[in-house]
Short mmCIF file of C-alpha atoms in Angstrom, two decimals:
data_model
loop_
_atom_site.label_atom_id
_atom_site.label_comp_id
_atom_site.label_asym_id
_atom_site.label_seq_id
_atom_site.Cartn_x
_atom_site.Cartn_y
_atom_site.Cartn_z
CA VAL A 1 25.60 10.81 4.10
CA CYS A 2 24.19 13.45 1.76
CA ALA A 3 21.68 11.93 -0.68
CA THR A 4 22.54 14.51 -3.35
CA CYS A 5 26.36 14.53 -3.44
CA TYR A 6 27.07 11.48 -1.21
CA THR A 7 29.68 13.20 0.91
CA ASP A 8 30.00 12.07 4.51
CA GLU A 9 32.50 14.76 5.39
CA GLU A 10 31.28 18.24 4.57
CA ILE A 11 28.00 17.94 6.40
CA GLU A 12 27.11 20.78 8.71
CA PRO A 13 24.13 21.40 10.96
CA VAL A 14 21.61 23.91 9.64
CA GLU A 15 19.36 25.93 11.86
CA LEU A 16 15.70 25.60 10.86
CA GLY A 17 13.15 28.13 11.98
CA THR A 18 10.87 27.10 14.83
CA PHE A 19 7.77 28.75 13.38
CA GLY A 20 5.58 27.47 10.61
CA LYS A 21 2.13 26.77 9.25
CA THR A 22 0.33 23.42 9.19
CA TYR A 23 0.37 21.81 5.73
CA SER A 24 -2.07 19.14 6.86
CA VAL A 25 -3.64 18.05 10.13
CA ALA A 26 -5.41 14.92 11.36
CA VAL A 27 -6.98 13.69 14.59
CA GLN A 28 -5.91 10.16 15.48
CA ARG A 29 -8.70 8.62 17.53
CA MET A 30 -8.17 4.88 17.33
CA MET A 31 -4.73 3.69 18.37
CA PRO A 32 -2.88 0.37 18.58
CA VAL A 33 -3.48 -1.56 21.79
CA GLY A 34 -1.20 -0.40 24.57
CA ARG A 35 -0.66 3.07 23.07
CA GLU A 36 -2.03 6.44 24.16
CA SER A 37 -5.79 6.05 24.09
CA SER A 38 -7.13 9.61 24.05
CA PRO A 39 -7.39 11.30 20.64
CA TYR A 40 -4.56 13.58 19.61
CA VAL A 41 -3.69 15.81 16.69
CA VAL A 42 -0.82 15.16 14.28
CA CYS A 43 0.35 17.43 11.51
CA TYR A 44 2.91 18.24 8.87
CA VAL A 45 4.26 21.77 9.22
CA ASP A 46 5.96 23.92 6.61
CA LEU A 47 8.71 25.66 8.54
CA GLU A 48 9.13 29.33 7.74
CA GLY A 49 12.23 30.21 5.80
CA SER A 50 13.69 26.73 5.36
CA GLY A 51 11.03 25.11 3.15
CA VAL A 52 11.23 21.96 5.28
CA ARG A 53 8.02 19.99 5.85
CA LEU A 54 8.16 18.43 9.30
CA PHE A 55 5.93 15.90 11.06
CA GLY A 56 4.88 16.15 14.69
CA LYS A 57 2.10 15.95 17.22
CA LEU A 58 0.21 19.20 17.66
CA ASP A 59 -0.74 20.22 21.14
CA CYS A 60 -4.27 21.57 20.65
CA GLU A 61 -7.87 20.46 20.96
CA PRO A 62 -9.02 18.23 18.05
CA GLU A 63 -11.69 20.73 17.04
CA GLU A 64 -9.13 23.56 16.86
CA ALA A 65 -6.86 21.77 14.39
CA GLN A 66 -6.90 23.16 10.89
CA ILE A 67 -4.72 23.50 7.83
CA GLY A 68 -2.83 26.80 7.70
CA MET A 69 -2.59 27.29 11.50
CA SER A 70 0.47 29.10 12.80
CA VAL A 71 2.46 26.81 15.06
CA GLU A 72 5.88 26.54 16.65
CA VAL A 73 8.24 23.74 17.59
CA VAL A 74 8.72 22.70 21.21
CA VAL A 75 11.66 20.38 21.91
CA ASP A 76 10.88 17.81 24.60
CA ILE A 77 14.24 17.67 26.34
CA GLN A 78 12.91 15.55 29.17
CA ASP A 79 12.10 12.77 26.67
CA ALA A 80 15.61 12.51 25.16
CA ALA A 81 16.15 8.94 24.03
CA PRO A 82 19.25 6.84 24.81
CA ASP A 83 19.96 6.60 21.07
CA GLY A 84 20.07 10.39 20.74
CA PHE A 85 16.67 10.74 19.05
CA VAL A 86 15.24 14.15 19.86
CA TYR A 87 11.52 14.23 20.57
CA TYR A 88 9.58 17.41 19.81
CA HIS A 89 6.02 18.53 19.17
CA PHE A 90 4.21 21.58 17.88
CA ARG A 91 1.97 24.03 19.70
CA LYS A 92 -0.10 26.98 18.62
CA GLN A 93 2.17 29.90 17.88
CA GLN A 94 2.71 32.12 20.87
CA ARG A 95 5.00 34.80 19.43
CA GLU A 96 3.81 38.40 19.52
CA ALA A 97 2.33 39.98 16.41
CA GLY A 98 5.05 41.61 14.33
CA GLU A 99 7.90 39.64 15.87
CA THR A 100 10.23 38.28 13.22
CA VAL A 101 11.73 34.86 13.02
CA LYS A 102 15.36 34.68 14.08
CA MET B 1 15.31 -9.87 -21.39
CA ARG B 2 13.07 -12.88 -21.87
CA GLN B 3 9.28 -12.80 -21.85
CA VAL B 4 7.78 -14.12 -18.61
CA ALA B 5 4.33 -15.70 -18.34
CA VAL B 6 2.10 -16.28 -15.33
CA LEU B 7 1.05 -19.88 -15.90
CA GLY B 8 -0.82 -20.69 -12.70
CA VAL B 9 -2.50 -18.73 -9.92
CA ALA B 10 -4.49 -19.46 -6.77
CA MET B 11 -5.44 -17.97 -3.44
CA THR B 12 -7.25 -18.87 -0.27
CA PRO B 13 -10.35 -16.86 0.49
CA PHE B 14 -9.21 -13.97 2.70
CA GLY B 15 -10.70 -13.83 6.18
CA ARG B 16 -10.03 -14.85 9.73
CA TYR B 17 -8.21 -18.15 10.32
CA PRO B 18 -7.32 -18.35 14.01
CA ASN B 19 -6.64 -22.08 13.78
CA ARG B 20 -4.50 -22.14 10.65
CA SER B 21 -0.76 -21.46 10.45
CA LEU B 22 1.14 -19.45 7.85
CA ARG B 23 2.52 -22.77 6.66
CA ASP B 24 -0.95 -24.22 6.20
CA LEU B 25 -2.41 -21.21 4.37
CA GLY B 26 0.69 -20.98 2.19
CA ARG B 27 0.48 -24.68 1.34
CA GLU B 28 -3.13 -24.41 0.18
CA ALA B 29 -2.44 -21.50 -2.19
CA SER B 30 0.88 -22.91 -3.48
CA TRP B 31 -0.43 -26.36 -4.25
CA ALA B 32 -3.52 -24.97 -5.97
CA ALA B 33 -1.32 -22.67 -8.11
CA ILE B 34 0.83 -25.62 -9.20
CA LYS B 35 -2.32 -27.55 -10.13
CA ASP B 36 -3.66 -24.52 -11.98
CA ALA B 37 -0.39 -24.24 -13.95
CA GLY B 38 -0.50 -27.92 -14.78
CA ILE B 39 3.21 -28.43 -14.12
CA SER B 40 5.05 -30.79 -11.80
CA PRO B 41 6.71 -29.43 -8.62
CA LYS B 42 9.86 -31.08 -10.03
CA GLN B 43 10.03 -28.34 -12.68
CA ILE B 44 10.14 -25.54 -10.11
CA GLU B 45 13.66 -24.19 -9.79
CA ALA B 46 13.25 -21.49 -7.13
CA GLY B 47 10.73 -20.17 -4.63
CA TYR B 48 10.00 -16.63 -3.42
CA LEU B 49 7.81 -15.83 -0.43
CA GLY B 50 6.45 -12.45 0.64
CA ASN B 51 5.50 -11.89 4.27
CA ALA B 52 5.74 -8.74 6.36
CA LEU B 53 4.82 -9.41 9.97
CA GLY B 54 5.42 -13.13 10.59
CA ALA B 55 8.51 -12.37 12.66
CA ARG B 56 6.65 -9.86 14.80
CA LEU B 57 3.20 -11.42 15.12
CA GLN B 58 3.87 -15.17 14.88
CA GLY B 59 7.53 -15.24 15.87
CA GLU B 60 8.43 -17.05 12.64
CA MET B 61 11.44 -16.91 10.34
CA GLY B 62 12.17 -18.78 7.14
CA ILE B 63 8.47 -18.97 6.30
CA GLY B 64 9.29 -19.64 2.63
CA GLN B 65 11.16 -22.81 3.50
CA SER B 66 8.39 -23.99 5.82
CA VAL B 67 5.62 -23.37 3.25
CA MET B 68 7.50 -24.89 0.33
CA ALA B 69 8.50 -28.00 2.24
CA GLU B 70 4.74 -28.65 2.50
CA ILE B 71 4.53 -29.04 -1.28
CA GLY B 72 7.72 -31.06 -1.51
CA LEU B 73 10.07 -28.28 -2.57
CA TYR B 74 13.40 -28.97 -0.92
CA GLY B 75 16.91 -28.15 -2.06
CA ILE B 76 16.09 -25.26 -4.40
CA PRO B 77 16.89 -21.61 -3.66
CA ILE B 78 14.13 -20.13 -1.48
CA ILE B 79 14.06 -16.41 -0.78
CA ASN B 80 12.01 -14.69 1.92
CA VAL B 81 11.03 -11.12 1.05
CA GLU B 82 9.90 -8.38 3.44
CA ASN B 83 8.90 -5.03 1.93
CA ALA B 84 6.02 -3.98 4.20
CA CYS B 85 2.63 -4.10 2.40
CA ALA B 86 4.47 -4.59 -0.90
CA SER B 87 6.22 -7.78 0.28
CA GLY B 88 4.20 -10.06 -2.02
CA SER B 89 4.49 -7.87 -5.11
CA THR B 90 8.22 -7.41 -4.45
CA ALA B 91 8.62 -11.20 -4.24
CA PHE B 92 6.72 -11.43 -7.54
CA ARG B 93 9.20 -9.02 -9.11
CA GLU B 94 12.17 -11.05 -7.84
CA ALA B 95 10.58 -14.15 -9.37
CA TRP B 96 9.99 -12.28 -12.64
CA MET B 97 13.61 -11.09 -12.78
CA SER B 98 14.93 -14.61 -12.28
CA ILE B 99 13.11 -15.79 -15.39
CA ALA B 100 13.49 -12.61 -17.47
CA GLY B 101 17.23 -12.76 -16.75
CA GLY B 102 17.45 -16.36 -17.90
CA PHE B 103 18.39 -17.86 -14.53
CA HIS B 104 15.30 -20.05 -14.21
CA ASP B 105 12.49 -21.43 -16.41
CA ALA B 106 9.84 -22.02 -13.73
CA VAL B 107 9.51 -20.55 -10.24
CA ILE B 108 6.85 -20.20 -7.59
CA VAL B 109 5.97 -17.03 -5.70
CA VAL B 110 3.79 -17.09 -2.61
CA GLY B 111 2.42 -14.36 -0.35
CA VAL B 112 1.09 -15.26 3.07
CA GLU B 113 0.10 -13.29 6.14
CA LYS B 114 -1.94 -13.45 9.32
CA THR B 115 -2.65 -10.03 10.82
CA TYR B 116 -5.55 -10.96 13.10
CA THR B 117 -4.39 -10.97 16.71
CA ASP B 118 -6.28 -11.46 19.95
CA GLU B 119 -6.03 -7.81 20.93
CA GLY B 120 -7.09 -6.46 17.48
CA GLY B 121 -7.31 -2.70 16.89
CA VAL B 122 -5.10 -0.55 14.69
CA LEU B 123 -1.90 -2.23 13.51
CA ASP B 124 1.20 -0.55 14.93
CA GLY B 125 3.80 0.90 12.53
CA PRO B 126 7.55 0.33 12.84
CA ASP B 127 9.58 2.41 15.28
CA SER B 128 12.36 2.63 12.71
CA GLU B 129 10.75 5.70 11.12
CA PRO B 130 10.95 9.05 12.98
CA GLU B 131 7.31 9.87 12.20
CA MET B 132 6.19 6.69 13.96
CA ARG B 133 8.34 7.46 17.01
CA LEU B 134 6.79 10.90 17.12
CA GLY B 135 3.28 9.47 17.29
CA LEU B 136 2.08 8.79 13.73
CA VAL B 137 0.03 5.67 13.01
CA LEU B 138 -0.74 4.57 9.45
CA PRO B 139 -4.39 5.68 9.38
CA GLY B 140 -3.12 9.07 10.58
CA PHE B 141 -0.86 9.40 7.54
CA PHE B 142 -3.76 8.75 5.18
CA ALA B 143 -6.00 11.10 7.20
CA LEU B 144 -3.33 13.79 6.65
CA MET B 145 -3.53 12.91 2.95
CA ALA B 146 -7.34 13.10 2.99
CA ASN B 147 -7.51 16.44 4.79
CA ARG B 148 -4.99 18.04 2.46
CA TYR B 149 -6.86 16.60 -0.55
CA MET B 150 -10.19 17.90 0.73
CA THR B 151 -8.77 21.39 1.24
CA GLU B 152 -6.87 21.64 -2.05
CA HIS B 153 -9.61 20.19 -4.21
CA ASN B 154 -12.71 21.28 -2.30
CA VAL B 155 -13.89 17.72 -1.76
CA THR B 156 -16.14 16.34 1.00
CA ALA B 157 -15.59 13.36 3.31
CA GLU B 158 -18.66 11.71 1.73
CA GLU B 159 -17.17 11.92 -1.76
CA ILE B 160 -14.05 10.13 -0.52
CA ALA B 161 -16.09 7.51 1.38
CA GLN B 162 -17.75 6.50 -1.91
CA VAL B 163 -14.57 4.53 -2.66
CA SER B 164 -15.53 2.14 0.12
CA VAL B 165 -19.11 1.85 -1.14
CA LYS B 166 -17.83 0.96 -4.63
CA ASN B 167 -15.24 -1.56 -3.44
CA HIS B 168 -17.63 -3.29 -1.06
CA ALA B 169 -20.15 -3.60 -3.89
CA HIS B 170 -17.39 -5.29 -5.92
CA GLY B 171 -16.37 -7.47 -2.98
CA SER B 172 -19.93 -8.76 -2.68
CA LEU B 173 -19.38 -10.46 -6.07
CA ASN B 174 -16.09 -12.11 -5.07
CA PRO B 175 -16.19 -15.45 -3.22
CA TYR B 176 -12.56 -14.89 -2.16
CA ALA B 177 -13.31 -11.56 -0.45
CA GLN B 178 -13.30 -11.14 3.31
CA TYR B 179 -16.36 -8.85 3.16
CA ARG B 180 -19.08 -9.88 0.75
CA LYS B 181 -21.82 -7.47 1.77
CA PRO B 182 -22.54 -4.20 -0.05
CA LEU B 183 -22.41 -1.10 2.16
CA THR B 184 -24.30 2.17 1.99
CA LEU B 185 -22.60 5.56 2.24
CA GLU B 186 -24.45 6.05 5.50
CA GLU B 187 -22.95 2.84 6.94
CA VAL B 188 -19.42 3.89 5.93
CA MET B 189 -19.84 7.40 7.36
CA SER B 190 -21.44 6.31 10.63
CA SER B 191 -18.90 3.61 11.51
CA PRO B 192 -16.48 4.58 14.33
CA MET B 193 -13.90 7.25 13.51
CA VAL B 194 -10.29 6.04 13.24
CA ALA B 195 -8.59 9.29 12.13
CA ASP B 196 -10.84 12.07 10.82
CA PRO B 197 -12.23 11.82 8.13
CA LEU B 198 -11.42 8.08 7.87
CA THR B 199 -13.92 5.79 9.59
CA VAL B 200 -13.40 2.09 10.29
CA LEU B 201 -15.13 1.23 7.01
CA SER B 202 -12.80 3.62 5.15
CA CYS B 203 -9.82 1.54 6.31
CA CYS B 204 -8.86 -1.93 5.12
CA PRO B 205 -9.51 -4.67 7.69
CA ARG B 206 -7.04 -7.00 9.33
CA ALA B 207 -6.99 -10.26 7.37
CA ASP B 208 -5.41 -13.68 7.08
CA GLY B 209 -4.76 -15.46 3.79
CA ALA B 210 -2.38 -16.60 1.09
CA ALA B 211 -1.97 -16.28 -2.66
CA ALA B 212 0.46 -17.90 -5.10
CA ALA B 213 1.58 -17.76 -8.72
CA ILE B 214 3.74 -19.87 -11.00
CA LEU B 215 5.97 -17.88 -13.35
CA VAL B 216 7.58 -19.51 -16.37
CA SER B 217 9.57 -18.64 -19.47
CA GLU B 218 7.68 -18.15 -22.73
CA ALA B 219 8.91 -21.51 -24.03
CA VAL B 220 7.51 -23.38 -21.02
CA ALA B 221 4.26 -21.40 -21.20
CA ARG B 222 3.75 -22.34 -24.87
CA GLN B 223 3.95 -26.02 -23.95
CA HIS B 224 0.93 -25.59 -21.69
CA THR B 225 -1.32 -22.96 -23.25
CA THR B 226 -1.96 -21.14 -26.50
CA THR B 227 -2.98 -17.93 -24.72
CA PRO B 228 -0.41 -17.17 -22.02
CA VAL B 229 -0.70 -14.18 -19.71
CA PHE B 230 2.56 -12.25 -20.04
CA VAL B 231 4.20 -9.81 -17.66
CA ALA B 232 4.55 -6.68 -19.79
CA ALA B 233 6.12 -4.57 -17.03
CA SER B 234 7.49 -5.07 -13.55
CA VAL B 235 8.66 -2.07 -11.58
CA LEU B 236 9.77 -1.52 -7.99
CA GLY B 237 10.74 1.83 -6.51
CA SER B 238 11.49 3.13 -3.07
CA GLY B 239 10.68 6.50 -1.48
CA LEU B 240 12.46 9.45 -3.03
CA GLY B 241 13.34 11.19 0.22
CA GLN B 242 12.35 14.61 -1.09
CA ASN B 243 11.43 17.37 1.29
CA PRO B 244 9.03 18.99 1.03
CA SER B 245 7.07 16.33 -0.79
CA ASP B 246 3.45 16.43 -1.86
CA ILE B 247 1.27 14.20 0.31
CA ILE B 248 -1.62 14.11 -2.17
CA HIS B 249 0.55 13.29 -5.18
CA LEU B 250 3.27 10.87 -4.13
CA GLU B 251 6.10 11.35 -6.58
CA MET B 252 7.21 7.74 -6.28
CA ASN B 253 3.87 6.49 -7.64
CA VAL B 254 4.19 8.88 -10.58
CA LYS B 255 7.74 7.73 -11.34
CA ALA B 256 6.96 4.03 -10.96
CA ALA B 257 3.93 4.36 -13.25
CA ARG B 258 5.94 6.19 -15.88
CA ARG B 259 8.60 3.48 -15.84
CA ALA B 260 5.99 0.72 -16.05
CA TYR B 261 4.22 2.28 -19.05
CA GLU B 262 7.57 2.78 -20.74
CA GLN B 263 8.60 -0.82 -20.13
CA ALA B 264 5.30 -2.14 -21.49
CA GLY B 265 5.21 0.29 -24.42
CA LEU B 266 1.70 1.24 -23.29
CA GLY B 267 -0.04 4.21 -21.72
CA PRO B 268 -2.75 4.58 -19.08
CA GLU B 269 -5.34 4.71 -21.88
CA ASP B 270 -4.44 1.12 -22.87
CA ILE B 271 -5.31 -0.38 -19.45
CA ASN B 272 -8.63 -2.27 -19.20
CA VAL B 273 -8.71 -3.28 -15.55
CA VAL B 274 -6.82 -2.24 -12.42
CA GLU B 275 -6.09 -3.54 -8.93
CA LEU B 276 -4.57 -0.79 -6.81
CA HIS B 277 -3.56 -0.25 -3.20
CA ASP B 278 -6.75 1.08 -1.55
CA CYS B 279 -5.50 0.58 2.01
CA PHE B 280 -7.63 3.62 2.85
CA THR B 281 -10.36 5.23 0.72
CA ILE B 282 -8.32 8.36 -0.01
CA ALA B 283 -5.40 6.28 -1.30
CA GLU B 284 -7.48 5.02 -4.22
CA LEU B 285 -8.19 8.57 -5.38
CA GLU B 286 -4.52 9.54 -5.05
CA HIS B 287 -3.56 6.49 -7.10
CA TYR B 288 -6.04 7.30 -9.94
CA GLU B 289 -4.17 10.55 -10.38
CA THR B 290 -0.59 9.40 -9.92
CA LEU B 291 -1.08 6.35 -12.17
CA GLY B 292 -2.24 8.72 -14.89
CA PHE B 293 -5.90 7.70 -15.19
CA CYS B 294 -6.99 11.31 -14.66
CA GLY B 295 -5.51 14.70 -13.92
CA ARG B 296 -4.64 16.12 -10.54
CA GLY B 297 -7.72 16.67 -8.40
CA GLU B 298 -9.95 14.77 -10.85
CA GLY B 299 -10.01 11.47 -8.92
CA VAL B 300 -13.32 12.23 -7.25
CA ARG B 301 -14.93 12.94 -10.62
CA LEU B 302 -13.61 9.69 -12.11
CA LEU B 303 -15.22 7.82 -9.21
CA ALA B 304 -18.48 9.78 -9.19
CA ASP B 305 -18.89 9.31 -12.96
CA GLY B 306 -18.77 5.54 -12.46
CA VAL B 307 -15.69 5.11 -14.68
CA THR B 308 -13.95 2.92 -12.09
CA LYS B 309 -16.84 0.70 -11.04
CA LEU B 310 -17.77 -2.58 -12.71
CA GLY B 311 -19.55 -1.68 -15.92
CA GLY B 312 -17.49 1.51 -16.25
CA LYS B 313 -14.72 2.12 -18.75
CA LEU B 314 -11.88 1.30 -16.32
CA PRO B 315 -13.01 -0.94 -13.43
CA VAL B 316 -10.71 -0.52 -10.42
CA ASN B 317 -10.53 -3.13 -7.67
CA ALA B 318 -13.16 -5.42 -9.15
CA SER B 319 -12.05 -7.92 -6.49
CA GLY B 320 -13.18 -5.58 -3.72
CA GLY B 321 -9.64 -4.28 -3.25
CA LEU B 322 -7.90 -4.11 0.09
CA LEU B 323 -11.04 -2.56 1.60
CA ALA B 324 -13.33 -5.55 0.93
CA ARG B 325 -11.20 -8.46 -0.28
CA GLY B 326 -9.03 -7.78 2.78
CA HIS B 327 -5.35 -7.00 3.23
CA PRO B 328 -3.14 -9.78 4.57
CA LEU B 329 -0.05 -7.70 3.85
CA GLY B 330 2.35 -10.16 2.21
CA ALA B 331 -0.47 -11.91 0.34
CA THR B 332 -2.02 -8.76 -1.13
CA GLY B 333 0.42 -8.13 -3.97
CA ILE B 334 0.06 -11.70 -5.22
CA ALA B 335 -3.73 -11.67 -4.76
CA GLN B 336 -3.83 -8.64 -7.07
CA ILE B 337 -1.93 -10.65 -9.69
CA VAL B 338 -4.26 -13.63 -9.17
CA GLU B 339 -7.31 -11.44 -9.74
CA MET B 340 -5.81 -9.92 -12.90
CA VAL B 341 -4.91 -13.32 -14.35
CA TRP B 342 -8.48 -14.49 -13.72
CA GLN B 343 -9.78 -11.31 -15.38
CA LEU B 344 -7.51 -11.77 -18.42
CA ARG B 345 -8.53 -15.42 -18.75
CA GLY B 346 -12.22 -14.55 -18.43
CA GLN B 347 -12.52 -16.55 -15.19
CA ALA B 348 -13.61 -13.79 -12.81
CA GLY B 349 -17.22 -14.90 -12.55
CA GLN B 350 -19.78 -12.25 -11.65
CA ARG B 351 -17.12 -9.54 -11.44
CA GLN B 352 -15.65 -10.28 -14.89
CA VAL B 353 -14.64 -7.23 -16.91
CA PRO B 354 -15.70 -8.24 -20.45
CA GLY B 355 -12.88 -8.51 -22.94
CA ALA B 356 -10.10 -7.39 -20.56
CA ARG B 357 -6.72 -7.76 -22.28
CA VAL B 358 -4.37 -5.44 -20.40
CA ALA B 359 -4.30 -5.24 -16.60
CA LEU B 360 -2.34 -3.14 -14.11
CA THR B 361 -1.60 -3.83 -10.44
CA HIS B 362 -0.22 -1.28 -8.01
CA CYS B 363 0.95 -2.07 -4.50
CA MET B 364 2.47 0.27 -1.95
CA GLY B 365 4.26 -0.53 1.29
CA GLY B 366 5.22 1.45 4.37
CA ILE B 367 5.67 5.15 4.98
CA LYS B 368 9.00 6.90 4.74
CA GLU B 369 9.52 10.65 4.94
CA LEU B 370 6.20 11.63 3.40
CA ASP B 371 6.42 8.97 0.74
CA ALA B 372 6.04 5.18 0.58
CA GLN B 373 8.88 2.82 1.42
CA ALA B 374 8.11 0.70 -1.63
CA THR B 375 5.84 0.87 -4.66
CA THR B 376 5.43 -1.89 -7.22
CA ILE B 377 3.59 -1.78 -10.51
CA HIS B 378 2.93 -4.75 -12.75
CA ILE B 379 1.28 -4.75 -16.16
CA LEU B 380 -0.09 -8.04 -17.46
CA ARG B 381 -1.41 -8.73 -20.94
CA ARG B 382 -2.62 -11.61 -23.01
#
């Protein structure tokens, strides 16, 4: 249901860009027992064009992570959950210089 | 709306109680609060209990009924409240509403929690939020806040870590605090890294404990004391679901604070003493700004100038805060109220803020879409 107009009918999917820049980054080193134990990077990304700020893991070395990095979304199809939740992560942007976002 | 007074308060020291149950900790705080209020349990018309993780960690349900049976409270309405780290303060607000609305004249509110477990480590967040499913843990969220803050305001990790030094110095004066030893900046910075730049000593510890308060109508309060502590404002908000939202200036805190000041007919300049949700060092600085005690990006200056330490103009977390007093989730919001009532009565011992008349508590629970799930603000005055 839309939180602005409260319709449950006229909702349509919107395509967000897959490229963006990190708004903030952090290296999680200490994790709950039973979870992934090696440090990994998490970030919020401002997606180009849509103005959406999106959370995800960032596939890069902890020392590489910085605010303002160019990144892109990678959907992890192999991890699709039974409840339909779509897993994804970010990686360093690999598009060619000058290429525009579709 | 009727005036509501906090007539009695009590808490257990926070710490590690492997051999005590939620029921037992809750009983100690509840009974002591009733004694402190000087009323009979017979006068209590309803009970509210805040707890966040009892179902997950201890496998319990109906903790309110089990705690209140210990002090002889059967038959009355008892309500169990879960609102993440704001469970206790949310229960307090429910109790306040029941008296302000004229439904009851005397009620008890209890917060109790045990978060120590055999395996220890970082506490896991709920899988109900997408961020958590995608790999975020709570210290990570506040590390994201810290890194953004450091970049936008040109602040160092050491400047942020000073929050922990201040609050541990305060905690060393509080016999109810889990940690009663002052720390140096060096000790905070060199403790193991949890999520850069937040070290173990920049994060609140796991803790067990309970706190309780007796709320009454003004008429009942006047029968017992000539100087009641009144609730001047009680506000609860939930995350605003905005995207993009500003991680170093959570809009919900700003809105809740504005509503609280409006309700009390006061402004940030009228507050004498504050207990706020310093779950992580950076959170305290964010809260200075969103609660209106300084401008955006000025939190570090407020801290460095000594304004918020004991002896300063606006002592914050004189109890030691979540960082040193400890953070048994459901008990925290009530423990903040307990501390403020002691401060307003002049009973806070070595950490007393002289002449405190108006106090503010701020408690925040959970993470939802770059905001908190719940924020409560209470203003007390005498």
